[in-house]
Amino acid sequence: MPTHVLAEAHGDETGALLAFLEAQRGGLRRAVLGLTDDRATQRPSASELSLAGLVKHVAETEQGWVETAQELPHSIERTQDTWHLSFQLAEGETLAEVLAFWERVAKRTEEFIRSVPSLNDTFPLPEAPWFPPQARQSMRWLMLHLIEETARHAGHADILRESLDGKTAFELVDEERAAREG
């Protein structure tokens, strides 16, 4: 990882998990730094993945998992027939809109996680062939899963961005820092 996650306050496990999740989000956001919608939707590899599609997918996935943990219906329902739509911009949808959506999702995630009494609190997993029957997971598991999911796709994004224009994660960190300081 080309950035360092600062140490949490002693014993603030929630803060540490949120900081690591935000670090992974940052990697994915940096991968689209300076790209137009046209460039962000290009698929420069053998896969069907685009950078804009990855951002949309990660945002929708995070929202879905937090809604599951809150035992709420999903705001965006995806079926086997519509799953692919979570990986691509819809007609008229822009990268900026998806990034703004993800920012709102991230804020709700943090508010929710900070509101739970304990990371040991659990929620039921939905009925699915890949989950054990009547399984429950902890809020800690939720956070670790979100970090894992986001990190996996941030790695995909690094490869896609480098394939698009040769920019590496380290170069993008420098560009982001220069823009912030300049």
PDB file of C-alpha atoms in Angstrom:
ATOM      1  CA  MET A   1       0.000   0.000   0.000  1.00  0.00           C
ATOM      2  CA  PRO A   2       1.528   3.348  -0.970  1.00  0.00           C
ATOM      3  CA  THR A   3       0.027   5.200   2.009  1.00  0.00           C
ATOM      4  CA  HIS A   4       0.400   4.697   5.744  1.00  0.00           C
ATOM      5  CA  VAL A   5      -2.611   4.264   8.011  1.00  0.00           C
ATOM      6  CA  LEU A   6      -2.040   6.250  11.185  1.00  0.00           C
ATOM      7  CA  ALA A   7      -2.256   4.406  14.473  1.00  0.00           C
ATOM      8  CA  GLU A   8      -5.614   4.581  16.185  1.00  0.00           C
ATOM      9  CA  ALA A   9      -6.089   5.943  19.659  1.00  0.00           C
ATOM     10  CA  HIS A  10      -5.093   3.229  22.110  1.00  0.00           C
ATOM     11  CA  GLY A  11      -7.847   0.622  22.201  1.00  0.00           C
ATOM     12  CA  ASP A  12      -9.987   2.247  19.491  1.00  0.00           C
ATOM     13  CA  GLU A  13     -10.556  -0.842  17.392  1.00  0.00           C
ATOM     14  CA  THR A  14     -13.528   0.745  15.643  1.00  0.00           C
ATOM     15  CA  GLY A  15     -11.405   3.727  14.648  1.00  0.00           C
ATOM     16  CA  ALA A  16      -8.638   1.458  13.391  1.00  0.00           C
ATOM     17  CA  LEU A  17     -11.009  -0.593  11.237  1.00  0.00           C
ATOM     18  CA  LEU A  18     -12.615   2.545   9.809  1.00  0.00           C
ATOM     19  CA  ALA A  19      -9.174   4.012   9.063  1.00  0.00           C
ATOM     20  CA  PHE A  20      -8.067   0.894   7.196  1.00  0.00           C
ATOM     21  CA  LEU A  21     -11.323   0.845   5.217  1.00  0.00           C
ATOM     22  CA  GLU A  22     -10.852   4.511   4.311  1.00  0.00           C
ATOM     23  CA  ALA A  23      -7.272   3.828   3.225  1.00  0.00           C
ATOM     24  CA  GLN A  24      -8.513   1.169   0.802  1.00  0.00           C
ATOM     25  CA  ARG A  25     -11.260   3.471  -0.456  1.00  0.00           C
ATOM     26  CA  GLY A  26      -8.562   6.073  -1.054  1.00  0.00           C
ATOM     27  CA  GLY A  27      -6.630   3.662  -3.250  1.00  0.00           C
ATOM     28  CA  LEU A  28      -9.647   3.098  -5.441  1.00  0.00           C
ATOM     29  CA  ARG A  29     -10.525   6.812  -5.580  1.00  0.00           C
ATOM     30  CA  ARG A  30      -6.951   7.659  -6.561  1.00  0.00           C
ATOM     31  CA  ALA A  31      -7.139   5.164  -9.421  1.00  0.00           C
ATOM     32  CA  VAL A  32      -9.741   7.391 -11.112  1.00  0.00           C
ATOM     33  CA  LEU A  33      -7.937  10.654 -10.303  1.00  0.00           C
ATOM     34  CA  GLY A  34      -8.029  12.990 -13.289  1.00  0.00           C
ATOM     35  CA  LEU A  35      -9.911  10.612 -15.585  1.00  0.00           C
ATOM     36  CA  THR A  36     -12.820  11.599 -17.787  1.00  0.00           C
ATOM     37  CA  ASP A  37     -15.934   9.430 -17.829  1.00  0.00           C
ATOM     38  CA  ASP A  38     -14.826   8.045 -21.189  1.00  0.00           C
ATOM     39  CA  ARG A  39     -11.433   6.983 -19.846  1.00  0.00           C
ATOM     40  CA  ALA A  40     -12.894   5.655 -16.584  1.00  0.00           C
ATOM     41  CA  THR A  41     -15.321   3.410 -18.466  1.00  0.00           C
ATOM     42  CA  GLN A  42     -12.701   1.906 -20.771  1.00  0.00           C
ATOM     43  CA  ARG A  43     -11.830  -1.765 -20.269  1.00  0.00           C
ATOM     44  CA  PRO A  44      -8.076  -1.966 -20.897  1.00  0.00           C
ATOM     45  CA  SER A  45      -7.651  -5.625 -19.944  1.00  0.00           C
ATOM     46  CA  ALA A  46      -9.050  -9.022 -20.846  1.00  0.00           C
ATOM     47  CA  SER A  47     -11.735  -8.615 -18.166  1.00  0.00           C
ATOM     48  CA  GLU A  48     -14.971  -6.652 -18.429  1.00  0.00           C
ATOM     49  CA  LEU A  49     -13.891  -4.400 -15.544  1.00  0.00           C
ATOM     50  CA  SER A  50     -13.578  -0.639 -15.841  1.00  0.00           C
ATOM     51  CA  LEU A  51     -12.442   1.793 -13.176  1.00  0.00           C
ATOM     52  CA  ALA A  52     -15.834   3.520 -13.029  1.00  0.00           C
ATOM     53  CA  GLY A  53     -17.518   0.124 -12.769  1.00  0.00           C
ATOM     54  CA  LEU A  54     -15.279  -0.896  -9.883  1.00  0.00           C
ATOM     55  CA  VAL A  55     -16.074   2.308  -7.990  1.00  0.00           C
ATOM     56  CA  LYS A  56     -19.804   1.772  -8.522  1.00  0.00           C
ATOM     57  CA  HIS A  57     -19.602  -1.878  -7.491  1.00  0.00           C
ATOM     58  CA  VAL A  58     -17.672  -1.176  -4.301  1.00  0.00           C
ATOM     59  CA  ALA A  59     -20.057   1.637  -3.327  1.00  0.00           C
ATOM     60  CA  GLU A  60     -23.139  -0.528  -3.915  1.00  0.00           C
ATOM     61  CA  THR A  61     -21.565  -3.479  -2.127  1.00  0.00           C
ATOM     62  CA  GLU A  62     -20.646  -1.421   0.928  1.00  0.00           C
ATOM     63  CA  GLN A  63     -24.141   0.038   1.079  1.00  0.00           C
ATOM     64  CA  GLY A  64     -25.703  -3.417   0.736  1.00  0.00           C
ATOM     65  CA  TRP A  65     -23.614  -4.927   3.521  1.00  0.00           C
ATOM     66  CA  VAL A  66     -24.320  -2.069   5.918  1.00  0.00           C
ATOM     67  CA  GLU A  67     -28.035  -2.341   5.160  1.00  0.00           C
ATOM     68  CA  THR A  68     -27.817  -6.088   5.803  1.00  0.00           C
ATOM     69  CA  ALA A  69     -26.123  -5.421   9.152  1.00  0.00           C
ATOM     70  CA  GLN A  70     -28.888  -2.947   9.995  1.00  0.00           C
ATOM     71  CA  GLU A  71     -31.443  -5.569   8.937  1.00  0.00           C
ATOM     72  CA  LEU A  72     -32.862  -3.179   6.348  1.00  0.00           C
ATOM     73  CA  PRO A  73     -33.978  -4.005   2.805  1.00  0.00           C
ATOM     74  CA  HIS A  74     -31.361  -3.164   0.207  1.00  0.00           C
ATOM     75  CA  SER A  75     -31.796   0.231  -1.441  1.00  0.00           C
ATOM     76  CA  ILE A  76     -30.415  -1.254  -4.656  1.00  0.00           C
ATOM     77  CA  GLU A  77     -31.566  -4.778  -5.403  1.00  0.00           C
ATOM     78  CA  ARG A  78     -29.383  -6.808  -7.729  1.00  0.00           C
ATOM     79  CA  THR A  79     -30.398 -10.183  -9.072  1.00  0.00           C
ATOM     80  CA  GLN A  80     -28.464 -12.689 -11.112  1.00  0.00           C
ATOM     81  CA  ASP A  81     -29.870 -10.938 -14.192  1.00  0.00           C
ATOM     82  CA  THR A  82     -28.889  -7.407 -13.063  1.00  0.00           C
ATOM     83  CA  TRP A  83     -25.658  -8.108 -11.161  1.00  0.00           C
ATOM     84  CA  HIS A  84     -23.558  -6.914 -14.104  1.00  0.00           C
ATOM     85  CA  LEU A  85     -25.149  -3.449 -13.813  1.00  0.00           C
ATOM     86  CA  SER A  86     -23.298  -2.894 -10.546  1.00  0.00           C
ATOM     87  CA  PHE A  87     -20.078  -2.943 -12.580  1.00  0.00           C
ATOM     88  CA  GLN A  88     -20.967  -0.318 -15.178  1.00  0.00           C
ATOM     89  CA  LEU A  89     -22.259   3.207 -15.358  1.00  0.00           C
ATOM     90  CA  ALA A  90     -25.892   3.433 -16.399  1.00  0.00           C
ATOM     91  CA  GLU A  91     -26.953   5.646 -19.302  1.00  0.00           C
ATOM     92  CA  GLY A  92     -26.372   9.244 -18.212  1.00  0.00           C
ATOM     93  CA  GLU A  93     -24.587   8.254 -14.983  1.00  0.00           C
ATOM     94  CA  THR A  94     -21.207   9.898 -14.378  1.00  0.00           C
ATOM     95  CA  LEU A  95     -18.119   8.953 -12.424  1.00  0.00           C
ATOM     96  CA  ALA A  96     -18.532  12.119 -10.336  1.00  0.00           C
ATOM     97  CA  GLU A  97     -22.061  11.032  -9.362  1.00  0.00           C
ATOM     98  CA  VAL A  98     -20.868   7.562  -8.403  1.00  0.00           C
ATOM     99  CA  LEU A  99     -18.032   9.027  -6.323  1.00  0.00           C
ATOM    100  CA  ALA A 100     -20.498  11.347  -4.563  1.00  0.00           C
ATOM    101  CA  PHE A 101     -22.812   8.387  -3.919  1.00  0.00           C
ATOM    102  CA  TRP A 102     -19.888   6.431  -2.450  1.00  0.00           C
ATOM    103  CA  GLU A 103     -18.969   9.370  -0.225  1.00  0.00           C
ATOM    104  CA  ARG A 104     -22.517   9.355   1.203  1.00  0.00           C
ATOM    105  CA  VAL A 105     -22.345   5.573   1.673  1.00  0.00           C
ATOM    106  CA  ALA A 106     -18.993   5.888   3.485  1.00  0.00           C
ATOM    107  CA  LYS A 107     -20.432   8.527   5.815  1.00  0.00           C
ATOM    108  CA  ARG A 108     -23.420   6.290   6.644  1.00  0.00           C
ATOM    109  CA  THR A 109     -21.082   3.340   7.212  1.00  0.00           C
ATOM    110  CA  GLU A 110     -18.995   5.301   9.691  1.00  0.00           C
ATOM    111  CA  GLU A 111     -22.051   6.679  11.499  1.00  0.00           C
ATOM    112  CA  PHE A 112     -23.542   3.200  11.788  1.00  0.00           C
ATOM    113  CA  ILE A 113     -20.361   1.465  12.955  1.00  0.00           C
ATOM    114  CA  ARG A 114     -19.657   4.161  15.525  1.00  0.00           C
ATOM    115  CA  SER A 115     -23.248   3.811  16.812  1.00  0.00           C
ATOM    116  CA  VAL A 116     -23.149   0.074  17.531  1.00  0.00           C
ATOM    117  CA  PRO A 117     -22.517  -0.699  21.196  1.00  0.00           C
ATOM    118  CA  SER A 118     -19.954  -3.389  20.422  1.00  0.00           C
ATOM    119  CA  LEU A 119     -18.106  -4.839  17.448  1.00  0.00           C
ATOM    120  CA  ASN A 120     -19.187  -8.183  18.928  1.00  0.00           C
ATOM    121  CA  ASP A 121     -22.850  -7.382  18.143  1.00  0.00           C
ATOM    122  CA  THR A 122     -24.169  -9.638  15.407  1.00  0.00           C
ATOM    123  CA  PHE A 123     -26.591  -9.560  12.521  1.00  0.00           C
ATOM    124  CA  PRO A 124     -28.135 -12.369  10.476  1.00  0.00           C
ATOM    125  CA  LEU A 125     -26.713 -13.169   7.083  1.00  0.00           C
ATOM    126  CA  PRO A 126     -29.263 -13.373   4.285  1.00  0.00           C
ATOM    127  CA  GLU A 127     -30.456 -16.729   3.061  1.00  0.00           C
ATOM    128  CA  ALA A 128     -28.066 -17.774   0.292  1.00  0.00           C
ATOM    129  CA  PRO A 129     -26.508 -21.051  -0.833  1.00  0.00           C
ATOM    130  CA  TRP A 130     -23.035 -19.763   0.043  1.00  0.00           C
ATOM    131  CA  PHE A 131     -23.906 -18.879   3.664  1.00  0.00           C
ATOM    132  CA  PRO A 132     -24.543 -21.449   6.396  1.00  0.00           C
ATOM    133  CA  PRO A 133     -28.207 -21.647   7.435  1.00  0.00           C
ATOM    134  CA  GLN A 134     -29.175 -19.095  10.102  1.00  0.00           C
ATOM    135  CA  ALA A 135     -25.637 -17.700  10.189  1.00  0.00           C
ATOM    136  CA  ARG A 136     -24.832 -14.543  12.099  1.00  0.00           C
ATOM    137  CA  GLN A 137     -21.751 -12.369  11.803  1.00  0.00           C
ATOM    138  CA  SER A 138     -20.284  -9.694  14.032  1.00  0.00           C
ATOM    139  CA  MET A 139     -19.852  -6.030  13.224  1.00  0.00           C
ATOM    140  CA  ARG A 140     -16.105  -6.718  13.372  1.00  0.00           C
ATOM    141  CA  TRP A 141     -16.570  -9.317  10.624  1.00  0.00           C
ATOM    142  CA  LEU A 142     -18.552  -6.747   8.612  1.00  0.00           C
ATOM    143  CA  MET A 143     -15.713  -4.236   8.830  1.00  0.00           C
ATOM    144  CA  LEU A 144     -13.066  -6.807   7.940  1.00  0.00           C
ATOM    145  CA  HIS A 145     -15.182  -7.986   5.007  1.00  0.00           C
ATOM    146  CA  LEU A 146     -15.605  -4.414   3.729  1.00  0.00           C
ATOM    147  CA  ILE A 147     -11.841  -3.863   4.004  1.00  0.00           C
ATOM    148  CA  GLU A 148     -11.206  -7.128   2.139  1.00  0.00           C
ATOM    149  CA  GLU A 149     -13.730  -6.357  -0.603  1.00  0.00           C
ATOM    150  CA  THR A 150     -12.481  -2.804  -1.109  1.00  0.00           C
ATOM    151  CA  ALA A 151      -8.807  -3.833  -1.052  1.00  0.00           C
ATOM    152  CA  ARG A 152      -9.393  -6.573  -3.635  1.00  0.00           C
ATOM    153  CA  HIS A 153     -10.965  -4.093  -6.025  1.00  0.00           C
ATOM    154  CA  ALA A 154      -8.405  -1.379  -5.266  1.00  0.00           C
ATOM    155  CA  GLY A 155      -5.790  -3.853  -6.484  1.00  0.00           C
ATOM    156  CA  HIS A 156      -7.790  -4.445  -9.662  1.00  0.00           C
ATOM    157  CA  ALA A 157      -8.026  -0.679 -10.081  1.00  0.00           C
ATOM    158  CA  ASP A 158      -4.234  -0.283  -9.801  1.00  0.00           C
ATOM    159  CA  ILE A 159      -3.765  -2.674 -12.706  1.00  0.00           C
ATOM    160  CA  LEU A 160      -6.505  -1.088 -14.820  1.00  0.00           C
ATOM    161  CA  ARG A 161      -5.139   2.431 -14.291  1.00  0.00           C
ATOM    162  CA  GLU A 162      -1.606   1.408 -15.132  1.00  0.00           C
ATOM    163  CA  SER A 163      -2.956  -0.324 -18.247  1.00  0.00           C
ATOM    164  CA  LEU A 164      -4.813   2.855 -19.274  1.00  0.00           C
ATOM    165  CA  ASP A 165      -2.019   5.391 -19.014  1.00  0.00           C
ATOM    166  CA  GLY A 166       0.935   3.868 -17.199  1.00  0.00           C
ATOM    167  CA  LYS A 167       0.299   5.675 -13.888  1.00  0.00           C
ATOM    168  CA  THR A 168       1.067   3.624 -10.805  1.00  0.00           C
ATOM    169  CA  ALA A 169      -0.467   3.906  -7.350  1.00  0.00           C
ATOM    170  CA  PHE A 170       2.662   5.676  -6.066  1.00  0.00           C
ATOM    171  CA  GLU A 171       2.463   8.315  -8.814  1.00  0.00           C
ATOM    172  CA  LEU A 172      -1.222   8.879  -8.078  1.00  0.00           C
ATOM    173  CA  VAL A 173      -0.497   9.333  -4.358  1.00  0.00           C
ATOM    174  CA  ASP A 174       2.014  12.034  -5.310  1.00  0.00           C
ATOM    175  CA  GLU A 175      -0.500  13.699  -7.663  1.00  0.00           C
ATOM    176  CA  GLU A 176      -3.192  13.651  -5.017  1.00  0.00           C
ATOM    177  CA  ARG A 177      -0.817  15.122  -2.422  1.00  0.00           C
ATOM    178  CA  ALA A 178       0.357  17.855  -4.822  1.00  0.00           C
ATOM    179  CA  ALA A 179      -3.243  18.799  -5.659  1.00  0.00           C
ATOM    180  CA  ARG A 180      -4.111  18.960  -1.961  1.00  0.00           C
ATOM    181  CA  GLU A 181      -1.081  21.117  -1.122  1.00  0.00           C
ATOM    182  CA  GLY A 182      -1.188  23.296  -4.230  1.00  0.00           C
TER     183      GLY A 182
END
